[in-house]
XYZ file of C-alpha atoms in Angstrom:
707
model
C 170.548 4.555 147.487
C 170.547 8.028 145.622
C 174.093 9.527 146.328
C 174.849 13.267 145.679
C 178.393 15.225 145.838
C 178.986 18.923 146.044
C 181.351 20.870 146.671
C 181.212 25.300 147.552
C 182.081 27.566 144.730
C 181.210 31.716 144.239
C 181.018 33.437 140.773
C 181.478 36.998 139.569
C 177.493 38.297 138.280
C 178.230 40.802 135.950
C 174.379 42.448 135.199
C 173.197 45.036 135.189
C 174.779 48.537 136.762
C 177.074 47.146 139.281
C 178.973 43.083 139.240
C 178.334 41.561 142.219
C 179.427 37.862 143.504
C 177.211 35.670 144.326
C 177.673 31.948 146.026
C 176.766 28.588 144.897
C 177.350 24.679 144.864
C 178.882 22.762 142.112
C 176.171 19.036 142.291
C 176.168 16.471 140.483
C 172.842 15.829 138.907
C 172.040 13.420 142.041
C 171.924 16.091 144.353
C 168.811 17.525 144.920
C 167.119 13.596 144.175
C 169.502 12.644 147.334
C 167.456 15.672 149.684
C 163.692 14.849 147.565
C 163.932 18.850 146.021
C 162.468 19.458 142.756
C 162.991 23.058 141.716
C 159.688 26.151 141.748
C 160.059 26.156 138.242
C 161.547 24.295 135.533
C 164.135 21.083 135.779
C 166.760 19.743 138.152
C 170.280 18.761 136.300
C 170.329 15.366 134.352
C 173.590 13.256 133.607
C 173.997 15.066 130.731
C 174.962 18.190 132.432
C 177.915 17.424 133.425
C 179.527 15.934 131.236
C 183.095 17.893 129.164
C 181.528 20.175 126.383
C 178.552 20.194 128.080
C 175.998 23.358 127.943
C 176.580 25.876 130.295
C 173.944 25.102 133.461
C 172.631 27.484 136.217
C 169.637 26.219 138.982
C 169.009 29.908 140.756
C 167.802 29.910 144.812
C 164.094 31.400 145.146
C 165.940 34.428 146.536
C 168.141 35.440 144.258
C 165.699 35.274 141.437
C 163.126 37.187 143.571
C 166.067 39.894 144.483
C 167.790 40.438 140.685
C 165.192 39.204 138.013
C 162.113 40.675 140.359
C 160.451 36.919 140.289
C 159.939 36.674 136.206
C 159.150 32.853 135.306
C 160.289 33.725 131.646
C 163.831 33.558 132.600
C 164.078 29.491 132.637
C 165.379 28.742 129.587
C 168.021 32.287 128.721
C 171.183 33.048 129.501
C 172.670 35.160 132.052
C 176.304 35.905 133.319
C 178.522 33.848 135.134
C 181.994 34.621 135.334
C 181.842 36.171 131.817
C 180.528 33.269 130.983
C 176.767 32.332 129.520
C 174.677 29.774 131.519
C 171.059 28.352 131.022
C 168.653 29.034 133.562
C 167.704 25.492 133.537
C 165.043 26.232 136.862
C 164.469 27.982 140.512
C 164.772 26.377 143.674
C 161.716 26.357 145.956
C 161.574 28.981 148.685
C 161.051 27.228 151.566
C 164.933 25.226 150.073
C 167.849 25.940 152.708
C 171.037 24.460 152.210
C 174.341 24.862 155.169
C 173.547 28.468 155.376
C 171.765 29.623 153.388
C 174.097 32.196 150.727
C 174.295 29.560 148.256
C 172.005 31.353 145.289
C 173.203 29.552 142.497
C 174.227 25.621 141.581
C 175.635 24.907 138.815
C 177.035 20.186 137.567
C 180.016 19.603 138.970
C 182.371 18.464 136.441
C 182.689 14.602 135.910
C 186.407 15.417 136.319
C 185.874 17.726 139.666
C 188.123 14.769 142.777
C 191.097 15.547 141.137
C 194.030 13.956 142.011
C 194.095 11.120 144.459
C 194.092 12.638 147.401
C 192.046 15.346 147.405
C 189.229 14.991 149.347
C 187.554 18.584 149.245
C 184.689 17.185 148.209
C 181.399 16.168 149.738
C 179.210 13.238 149.760
C 175.465 12.743 150.698
C 172.840 9.609 150.213
C 169.789 8.150 151.399
C 170.298 5.613 153.200
C 168.342 2.691 151.454
C 164.936 1.344 153.119
C 165.680 -0.155 156.718
C 169.389 0.498 156.650
C 170.736 1.743 159.494
C 173.628 4.871 159.973
C 175.332 2.072 161.076
C 175.044 -0.271 158.707
C 176.297 2.224 156.000
C 179.258 3.052 158.176
C 180.561 -0.286 158.209
C 180.127 -0.333 154.229
C 181.876 2.702 154.010
C 185.046 1.191 155.964
C 185.484 -2.037 153.940
C 184.885 0.174 150.965
C 188.222 1.915 152.495
C 190.416 -0.870 153.369
C 189.806 -1.778 149.356
C 190.943 0.924 148.201
C 194.029 1.416 150.601
C 195.223 -1.352 149.886
C 194.915 -0.743 145.821
C 195.669 2.858 145.997
C 198.213 2.746 149.391
C 199.628 5.476 149.024
C 196.913 8.039 148.890
C 194.337 6.067 150.266
C 196.258 4.440 153.744
C 195.046 5.378 156.948
C 192.274 6.298 155.557
C 188.225 5.338 156.770
C 184.818 6.507 156.273
C 181.851 6.708 158.883
C 178.230 7.853 158.113
C 176.942 10.606 159.704
C 172.992 12.042 160.198
C 172.579 15.006 157.835
C 171.005 16.696 160.115
C 174.362 16.873 162.089
C 176.120 17.924 160.097
C 174.186 19.927 158.905
C 174.164 21.321 162.602
C 177.696 20.858 163.911
C 178.117 20.340 167.655
C 178.984 22.962 169.756
C 175.408 24.831 168.094
C 173.683 21.912 169.422
C 175.172 21.797 173.004
C 174.426 25.525 173.477
C 170.655 25.213 172.242
C 171.079 22.193 174.457
C 171.777 24.934 177.670
C 169.354 27.623 176.571
C 166.580 24.966 176.976
C 167.506 24.025 179.881
C 167.874 27.066 181.323
C 164.939 28.233 179.986
C 163.319 25.043 182.086
C 165.215 26.296 185.010
C 163.506 30.079 184.880
C 160.422 27.766 184.485
C 160.216 26.027 187.243
C 161.894 28.449 189.379
C 158.533 30.599 188.237
C 156.188 28.084 188.952
C 157.666 27.548 192.001
C 156.975 30.575 193.329
C 153.785 30.988 191.829
C 153.263 27.909 193.905
C 154.577 29.691 196.692
C 152.339 32.273 196.854
C 149.261 29.830 196.037
C 149.426 27.937 198.689
C 150.982 30.572 201.604
C 147.583 32.194 200.394
C 145.523 29.606 200.313
C 146.333 28.604 203.541
C 145.507 32.405 204.959
C 142.056 30.809 203.666
C 141.869 27.875 205.523
C 139.339 29.221 207.753
C 136.958 30.450 204.616
C 137.467 27.168 202.877
C 136.528 25.050 205.654
C 133.616 27.242 206.410
C 131.839 26.999 202.832
C 132.753 22.891 203.219
C 130.126 23.035 206.897
C 127.907 24.639 204.807
C 128.043 21.941 201.632
C 130.569 22.540 199.165
C 132.044 19.639 198.487
C 135.535 18.921 197.743
C 135.847 18.167 193.981
C 133.950 21.970 193.107
C 136.978 23.516 195.291
C 139.192 22.424 193.434
C 137.837 23.714 191.018
C 138.152 27.058 191.573
C 140.716 27.311 193.530
C 142.886 26.091 189.958
C 140.805 28.482 188.725
C 142.216 30.983 189.699
C 145.300 29.432 189.038
C 144.950 29.273 185.423
C 143.868 32.708 185.050
C 146.819 33.908 186.012
C 148.765 31.828 184.036
C 146.588 32.438 180.717
C 147.472 36.730 182.512
C 151.205 35.490 182.424
C 151.921 34.113 179.534
C 150.011 36.510 177.907
C 152.546 39.202 179.051
C 155.405 36.634 178.352
C 154.676 36.785 174.536
C 154.703 40.341 174.682
C 157.936 40.424 176.210
C 159.143 37.652 173.957
C 158.577 40.415 170.539
C 161.044 42.799 172.493
C 163.187 39.898 173.626
C 163.493 38.699 170.086
C 164.374 42.204 168.527
C 167.228 42.122 171.687
C 168.311 38.649 169.843
C 168.847 39.403 166.343
C 171.315 42.312 167.501
C 173.530 39.835 169.484
C 173.748 36.827 166.759
C 176.301 36.790 164.173
C 174.980 38.348 160.784
C 175.384 34.666 158.703
C 174.255 32.483 161.627
C 172.403 29.321 159.908
C 169.002 29.941 159.841
C 169.351 33.391 161.562
C 166.545 34.876 158.895
C 163.876 31.991 160.190
C 163.467 33.346 163.539
C 160.276 34.978 164.396
C 157.445 34.459 166.772
C 154.885 32.095 164.605
C 152.358 29.979 165.248
C 153.602 27.289 166.259
C 155.387 28.902 169.418
C 152.458 31.267 170.233
C 151.226 27.903 170.785
C 153.947 26.361 172.404
C 154.008 29.874 175.071
C 150.011 29.068 174.865
C 150.131 25.348 176.074
C 153.465 25.910 178.030
C 151.627 28.565 180.185
C 148.293 26.963 181.283
C 149.741 23.644 181.262
C 152.131 25.213 184.036
C 149.371 26.960 185.625
C 147.618 23.696 186.278
C 150.084 21.519 187.604
C 151.717 23.867 189.761
C 148.088 25.122 191.004
C 146.750 21.482 191.234
C 148.831 20.774 194.500
C 147.778 24.560 196.291
C 143.394 22.886 195.603
C 143.671 19.202 196.697
C 145.522 20.855 200.396
C 142.978 23.699 200.375
C 140.164 21.584 199.203
C 140.511 19.602 202.719
C 139.753 21.486 205.525
C 139.712 20.750 208.821
C 137.642 22.721 210.639
C 139.330 22.349 213.940
C 142.694 23.240 212.692
C 142.362 25.396 211.257
C 141.032 27.644 213.873
C 143.425 26.397 215.671
C 146.888 27.211 213.295
C 145.060 29.874 211.560
C 147.065 33.132 211.609
C 150.330 31.438 212.599
C 152.637 31.643 209.329
C 155.027 29.813 207.620
C 156.304 28.188 211.310
C 153.073 27.008 212.247
C 151.734 26.380 208.990
C 150.350 22.536 208.677
C 152.387 22.602 205.270
C 154.862 24.904 205.874
C 157.311 22.562 205.059
C 156.142 22.924 201.135
C 156.700 26.232 201.852
C 159.836 25.890 203.199
C 160.980 23.429 200.420
C 159.641 25.422 197.671
C 162.348 28.531 198.574
C 164.796 26.193 198.168
C 163.910 25.067 195.538
C 163.603 28.062 193.751
C 167.009 29.353 195.455
C 169.036 25.911 194.326
C 167.866 26.709 190.813
C 168.682 30.394 190.464
C 172.378 29.653 191.451
C 172.924 26.658 188.806
C 172.402 29.039 186.618
C 173.814 32.860 188.215
C 177.091 30.664 188.636
C 176.649 29.173 185.345
C 176.741 32.240 183.525
C 179.100 33.336 186.151
C 181.522 30.932 184.992
C 180.650 32.478 181.179
C 181.507 35.854 181.636
C 184.847 35.470 183.802
C 186.173 33.076 180.300
C 184.233 35.382 177.944
C 186.683 38.773 179.738
C 189.905 36.753 179.567
C 188.395 36.486 175.436
C 188.828 39.619 174.812
C 191.493 39.995 176.550
C 193.930 38.086 174.594
C 196.113 39.672 171.631
C 194.212 38.374 168.392
C 198.081 39.198 167.049
C 196.945 41.964 164.445
C 195.254 45.586 164.811
C 191.723 45.545 163.477
C 192.069 49.466 164.085
C 191.318 52.028 161.362
C 191.311 48.909 158.613
C 188.995 48.974 155.789
C 189.107 44.783 153.810
C 186.806 43.616 150.686
C 187.618 40.879 148.337
C 187.919 39.986 144.980
C 187.819 36.820 142.534
C 188.924 36.478 139.011
C 187.366 34.577 136.706
C 190.023 32.467 134.214
C 188.419 33.558 130.992
C 189.118 37.547 131.710
C 192.823 36.170 133.690
C 193.301 33.283 131.425
C 197.081 33.088 133.358
C 199.073 33.647 136.578
C 200.467 37.069 134.679
C 197.525 37.923 134.500
C 196.373 38.356 138.519
C 199.306 38.735 139.150
C 199.315 41.940 137.202
C 195.893 42.706 138.302
C 196.702 42.458 141.927
C 199.793 44.283 141.856
C 197.953 47.601 139.414
C 195.324 47.481 141.607
C 197.114 47.813 145.294
C 199.491 50.291 143.176
C 196.313 52.405 142.536
C 194.517 51.816 146.484
C 197.650 53.138 147.747
C 197.419 56.272 146.262
C 193.786 57.238 147.420
C 194.300 59.909 150.173
C 194.475 59.033 153.530
C 195.567 55.501 152.751
C 199.251 54.191 154.864
C 199.476 50.920 153.932
C 198.209 48.254 151.385
C 198.252 44.409 150.832
C 196.389 41.905 150.111
C 195.797 37.879 151.495
C 194.182 34.840 150.491
C 192.244 34.557 153.743
C 192.336 36.460 156.618
C 192.796 36.293 160.429
C 189.330 34.050 161.745
C 188.086 34.008 158.047
C 189.244 30.265 157.800
C 191.961 29.003 155.751
C 193.875 26.330 154.100
C 196.225 24.140 154.953
C 199.188 21.695 153.625
C 201.458 18.431 154.706
C 205.271 20.592 155.004
C 208.583 18.751 155.397
C 211.409 20.825 156.525
C 215.314 20.046 155.349
C 217.528 18.104 157.118
C 214.213 16.716 159.310
C 213.535 12.469 158.426
C 211.017 13.180 155.917
C 207.259 11.631 157.041
C 205.649 7.950 156.018
C 204.291 7.934 153.064
C 205.295 11.501 151.581
C 202.893 12.953 154.307
C 203.749 14.687 157.138
C 202.377 17.741 159.614
C 199.726 20.372 158.781
C 200.564 24.527 158.536
C 198.524 26.705 157.327
C 199.511 28.220 154.332
C 198.536 31.883 153.468
C 199.627 33.842 150.047
C 200.458 37.739 150.918
C 201.650 40.045 148.843
C 203.990 42.884 150.169
C 202.798 45.237 152.470
C 200.186 42.651 153.758
C 201.964 41.631 157.230
C 202.179 45.492 157.692
C 198.869 46.247 156.989
C 196.932 44.019 159.923
C 200.135 45.135 162.053
C 201.799 41.575 162.380
C 205.507 42.771 163.513
C 208.886 40.910 162.102
C 210.408 39.272 164.394
C 214.317 39.130 162.585
C 214.298 38.562 158.728
C 212.721 40.271 156.430
C 208.824 40.974 154.606
C 208.136 39.518 151.298
C 209.590 42.357 148.704
C 207.761 43.005 145.142
C 211.338 41.280 143.989
C 210.233 37.850 144.465
C 208.832 36.954 141.687
C 207.849 34.021 140.418
C 210.922 33.478 138.395
C 213.152 34.117 141.360
C 213.695 31.580 144.330
C 210.975 31.089 145.831
C 210.689 32.359 149.158
C 208.453 31.740 152.940
C 207.537 33.612 155.896
C 206.355 31.464 158.448
C 205.111 32.405 162.281
C 206.651 31.727 165.703
C 204.567 29.478 166.045
C 206.112 27.518 163.461
C 210.149 27.966 164.277
C 209.764 27.495 167.807
C 208.361 23.677 166.555
C 211.507 22.812 164.476
C 214.293 25.906 165.756
C 214.715 25.625 169.029
C 218.120 26.617 169.190
C 218.671 28.041 166.028
C 217.519 30.323 163.831
C 214.989 29.493 161.394
C 217.284 32.264 158.760
C 218.316 30.206 155.630
C 216.769 26.908 156.477
C 214.335 25.292 153.400
C 210.964 24.065 154.359
C 208.757 22.159 151.908
C 204.798 23.547 150.798
C 203.169 22.090 148.660
C 205.496 20.052 146.917
C 207.918 22.456 146.262
C 211.638 23.725 148.731
C 211.402 27.260 149.304
C 213.989 29.090 151.597
C 212.759 30.591 154.618
C 213.494 35.393 154.613
C 212.245 35.548 157.966
C 209.164 35.170 160.417
C 207.045 37.246 162.197
C 204.909 37.001 165.337
C 201.170 34.854 165.635
C 197.580 35.014 164.471
C 194.687 33.849 165.806
C 193.905 32.130 162.421
C 190.704 30.628 163.393
C 189.020 32.084 166.451
C 189.819 33.870 169.704
C 189.501 30.536 171.536
C 191.551 28.859 169.432
C 195.420 28.387 169.927
C 197.941 30.417 166.329
C 198.977 27.393 164.503
C 202.115 26.958 162.599
C 201.783 29.463 159.362
C 203.402 30.443 156.555
C 203.855 33.356 153.786
C 203.665 33.038 150.216
C 204.319 35.699 147.842
C 201.432 35.936 144.992
C 203.601 36.264 142.480
C 205.277 33.036 143.582
C 201.882 31.211 144.570
C 198.876 32.275 142.473
C 195.545 33.337 143.760
C 192.677 34.263 142.534
C 190.659 35.132 145.515
C 192.214 37.808 147.678
C 191.554 39.858 150.705
C 192.762 43.322 150.301
C 193.037 45.468 153.517
C 193.727 49.152 152.954
C 195.394 51.045 156.684
C 193.886 54.545 156.259
C 194.577 57.326 158.417
C 190.512 58.331 158.249
C 187.028 56.270 158.390
C 187.674 53.195 157.103
C 184.211 53.246 155.606
C 184.575 57.205 153.857
C 186.525 55.257 151.046
C 184.309 52.609 149.815
C 183.086 54.194 147.366
C 187.093 55.610 146.359
C 188.181 51.420 145.965
C 185.112 50.944 143.886
C 185.051 53.873 141.435
C 189.640 52.534 141.393
C 188.756 49.217 140.516
C 185.602 49.991 138.320
C 188.420 52.216 136.245
C 190.783 48.993 136.136
C 187.721 46.446 135.763
C 184.786 47.065 134.598
C 183.488 44.247 135.346
C 184.686 42.917 138.434
C 182.572 42.781 141.469
C 183.809 44.303 144.917
C 181.877 42.000 147.486
C 183.025 41.580 151.955
C 183.162 44.908 152.449
C 184.344 45.283 155.734
C 186.330 46.543 158.360
C 189.171 44.826 160.299
C 187.212 45.445 163.155
C 184.046 44.175 161.701
C 185.387 40.682 161.274
C 186.766 41.403 165.476
C 183.369 42.594 166.794
C 181.678 39.852 164.634
C 183.750 36.665 165.716
C 183.365 38.289 169.464
C 179.954 38.017 169.121
C 179.830 34.971 168.695
C 181.279 34.407 171.519
C 179.385 36.559 174.076
C 175.825 34.711 172.347
C 176.255 32.000 175.296
C 177.264 34.356 178.262
C 174.961 37.282 177.383
C 171.935 34.582 177.385
C 172.404 33.085 180.772
C 173.621 36.361 182.170
C 169.707 37.525 180.485
C 168.222 33.333 182.592
C 170.832 34.097 185.653
C 169.199 37.738 186.733
C 165.296 37.298 186.273
C 166.344 33.818 188.177
C 167.844 35.584 191.020
C 165.041 38.472 190.707
C 162.054 35.786 190.682
C 163.635 33.856 193.485
C 164.189 36.913 195.436
C 159.976 38.276 194.708
C 159.608 34.379 196.319
C 161.058 35.133 199.243
C 160.460 38.170 200.157
C 156.666 37.558 199.166
C 156.498 34.431 201.279
C 158.325 36.207 203.888
C 156.009 38.557 203.873
C 153.080 37.208 204.224
C 154.425 35.035 207.045
C 155.069 38.009 208.428
C 151.526 38.820 208.191
C 149.605 35.712 209.221
C 151.867 36.127 212.361
C 150.930 39.354 213.605
C 148.622 37.355 216.390
C 152.645 35.814 217.424
C 154.486 38.809 217.131
C 152.361 40.788 219.075
C 152.293 39.034 221.495
C 156.116 38.391 221.633
C 155.808 42.101 221.804
C 153.848 41.833 224.717
C 156.206 39.821 226.557
C 159.579 41.793 226.591
C 160.384 40.119 223.000
C 162.587 43.720 221.351
C 163.083 44.291 218.169
C 166.541 42.730 217.286
C 165.198 39.558 219.321
C 161.467 39.176 216.183
C 164.177 40.611 212.979
C 166.800 37.656 214.047
C 163.676 35.043 214.204
C 162.189 36.035 211.221
C 165.753 36.089 209.510
C 166.791 33.239 210.648
C 163.655 30.627 209.702
C 164.609 32.199 206.306
C 167.894 31.902 205.740
C 167.262 28.676 207.098
C 165.793 27.525 204.129
C 167.828 29.414 202.012
C 171.147 28.012 202.664
C 169.696 24.694 202.514
C 169.221 26.129 199.427
C 172.450 27.559 198.332
C 173.567 24.089 199.353
C 171.831 21.398 197.289
C 172.323 24.875 194.231
C 176.363 23.892 195.064
C 175.906 20.504 194.560
C 173.291 20.970 191.268
C 176.162 23.907 189.977
C 179.113 21.521 189.742
C 177.361 19.244 187.977
C 176.170 20.800 186.036
C 178.862 23.793 184.708
C 180.961 20.256 183.280
C 178.089 21.261 180.179
C 180.234 24.257 179.688
C 183.431 22.902 179.751
C 183.631 23.610 175.964
C 182.491 27.274 176.656
C 184.613 27.621 178.356
C 187.744 29.761 178.229
C 190.674 30.492 181.245
C 188.025 29.228 183.571
C 187.994 26.104 185.611
C 184.334 24.834 185.530
C 184.519 24.694 189.503
C 186.384 28.448 189.316
C 185.516 28.454 193.432
C 185.681 32.627 192.902
C 183.029 32.787 190.631
C 180.967 29.721 193.039
C 181.353 31.526 195.818
C 181.186 34.816 195.400
C 177.443 34.200 193.036
C 176.637 32.400 195.872
C 177.473 35.348 198.255
C 175.184 37.363 196.568
C 172.271 35.320 196.301
C 172.125 34.420 199.709
C 173.233 38.698 200.334
C 170.015 39.243 197.852
C 167.722 36.323 199.856
C 168.717 38.326 203.188
C 168.088 42.142 202.342
C 165.074 40.537 200.837
C 164.004 38.779 204.349
C 165.550 41.979 206.904
C 162.431 44.205 204.827
C 159.008 42.427 206.380
C 161.426 41.584 209.195
C 161.362 44.628 209.891
C 157.809 45.656 209.486
C 157.326 42.491 212.280
C 159.129 45.205 214.869
C 155.993 47.455 213.501
C 153.841 45.409 215.499
C 150.821 47.424 217.965
C 150.644 44.226 220.802
C 147.695 45.875 221.746
C 145.971 45.451 217.999
C 147.698 42.071 217.624
C 145.537 41.205 220.563
C 142.504 42.735 219.574
C 142.343 41.203 216.179
C 140.348 37.860 215.632
């Protein structure tokens, strides 16, 4: 089997007028072979490329090659500068090649010693299964290998095992898969409601044509001809509906692109292409055929005597009234499932928006820097640049506070084992994990993280001074329940540090994730080449971007800044990803509600029209308007009530699949279930009331003269 390894990387690209930061990957020579990908230009990596001292080579993404070099095929063999080092362009990848989130633009060889010390598991490995092998067999072999390594290296490998996963499941996480599955079910429900609606109306209309079809049958029209004619009408309706749906889908696609996060994997591939067009056409024609066949076959069996006897008696007197009522109940049930699901997600989304993330995102500009080892070879040079840049930025007009951090909230981060002084050391030297952030003095104030006790990080915390750390409340509560943590010591990354302050908690991995244990280390004591600067401003943050770029250019002409944004935009993007499912299901739920109400109204209105003679007789015999209205409403609401009961049962089952998307809301929330059921029945009541009131205006004389 072919096996390749890879890890993330990023580089400063300083060619042209403005330097930029480009994302990339470090990969072993077998990586592209494992994916069965060949460069469109040039060559793939070779084993010699990863050897120490080998010439630096790079493979470019097709997008980067087109954007920066105008698709110049002569670029292969030439050199470009990455982190101020020359890299020879070995090849260009195919335009359709995408990996992970499709953000990588440069690919460089993974050094042979990139694994680092034992216990470092930063590399990810992919392999192609041998012919006939299964994932389960690969997992069994990995477990055996892990067992042998644990015996050979008990300190670093004990308790570590292995498991093989399909690449398709790794590229698309479980949550997006679940969201896609739920969305497909929602789309299917709306389609079924629409089809049931059409089938219901076709059946009602066909029933009104009983006598016409009976006469045509008596005159020699065979059953096949009648079925073909009625089915053709259904197919024409389906085709017209499909065409309108495709037209609306272009508008819907624009709306969908607006609500999804810009960094969503494969977002740039969303389009209505010929495959989507063909699928829509197939579903439209197929739906018209499947749901039009029942009315067509039923109406193609006319009984002249029965048709003349029952003609005009509407929903309660139709021979197939149960089918009509069943379809109405079916629509109500599916609509209720979608509306309850959307209601739960919306309520959960509202609860999330009320959560305090622990920091102030207003009026704050953010950007990132990454310092290369060639231009900044040691920790002193890195710290010097970061402090000088922070000082320059603090002097800008409109800037009230400046700070830097290794990773912003919601942007992920790194963690490490820790040990509290005075507590028993953990087994095998491994302890609980805390998130670790390197920060400059001023960062916590810039993002509005409150100091609870002790002091903040300061410029006096230098490499040559005692190691210090500021911890968050979650970590303090875990180990210091009855005393102050100030003066205590914590071991992080192998170093003992004095705890000098406690600050408030922040949501680090999403607003729906609780605050993890977290420590802040002074960047002067824990070098971080990549830092995100935060500028608290007294004016519009984006207006400072030109001045910030100029200050960085003055200090380091080849140093790019990237991921320029506002802290508010970071929060908005976080909420945008959370709100996709509620918004989608809300749209599908409203469509289902509209279709269900139209279906109820259409069937009842047609039934009332067909019962004109019956209503006339009832009025002639003394029935009042209230009696007739009550009769029609009672019959319709009985059917809708049955559908609501079935829908509640289905909802109790369906909402279990939403549990991972709900926050602060039970999957069986009685308020949502009761309120939406009442709202749906209320809408059905209004839809029924309109034709019911029309029935009260039937003139007995005119009705009795009809037919």
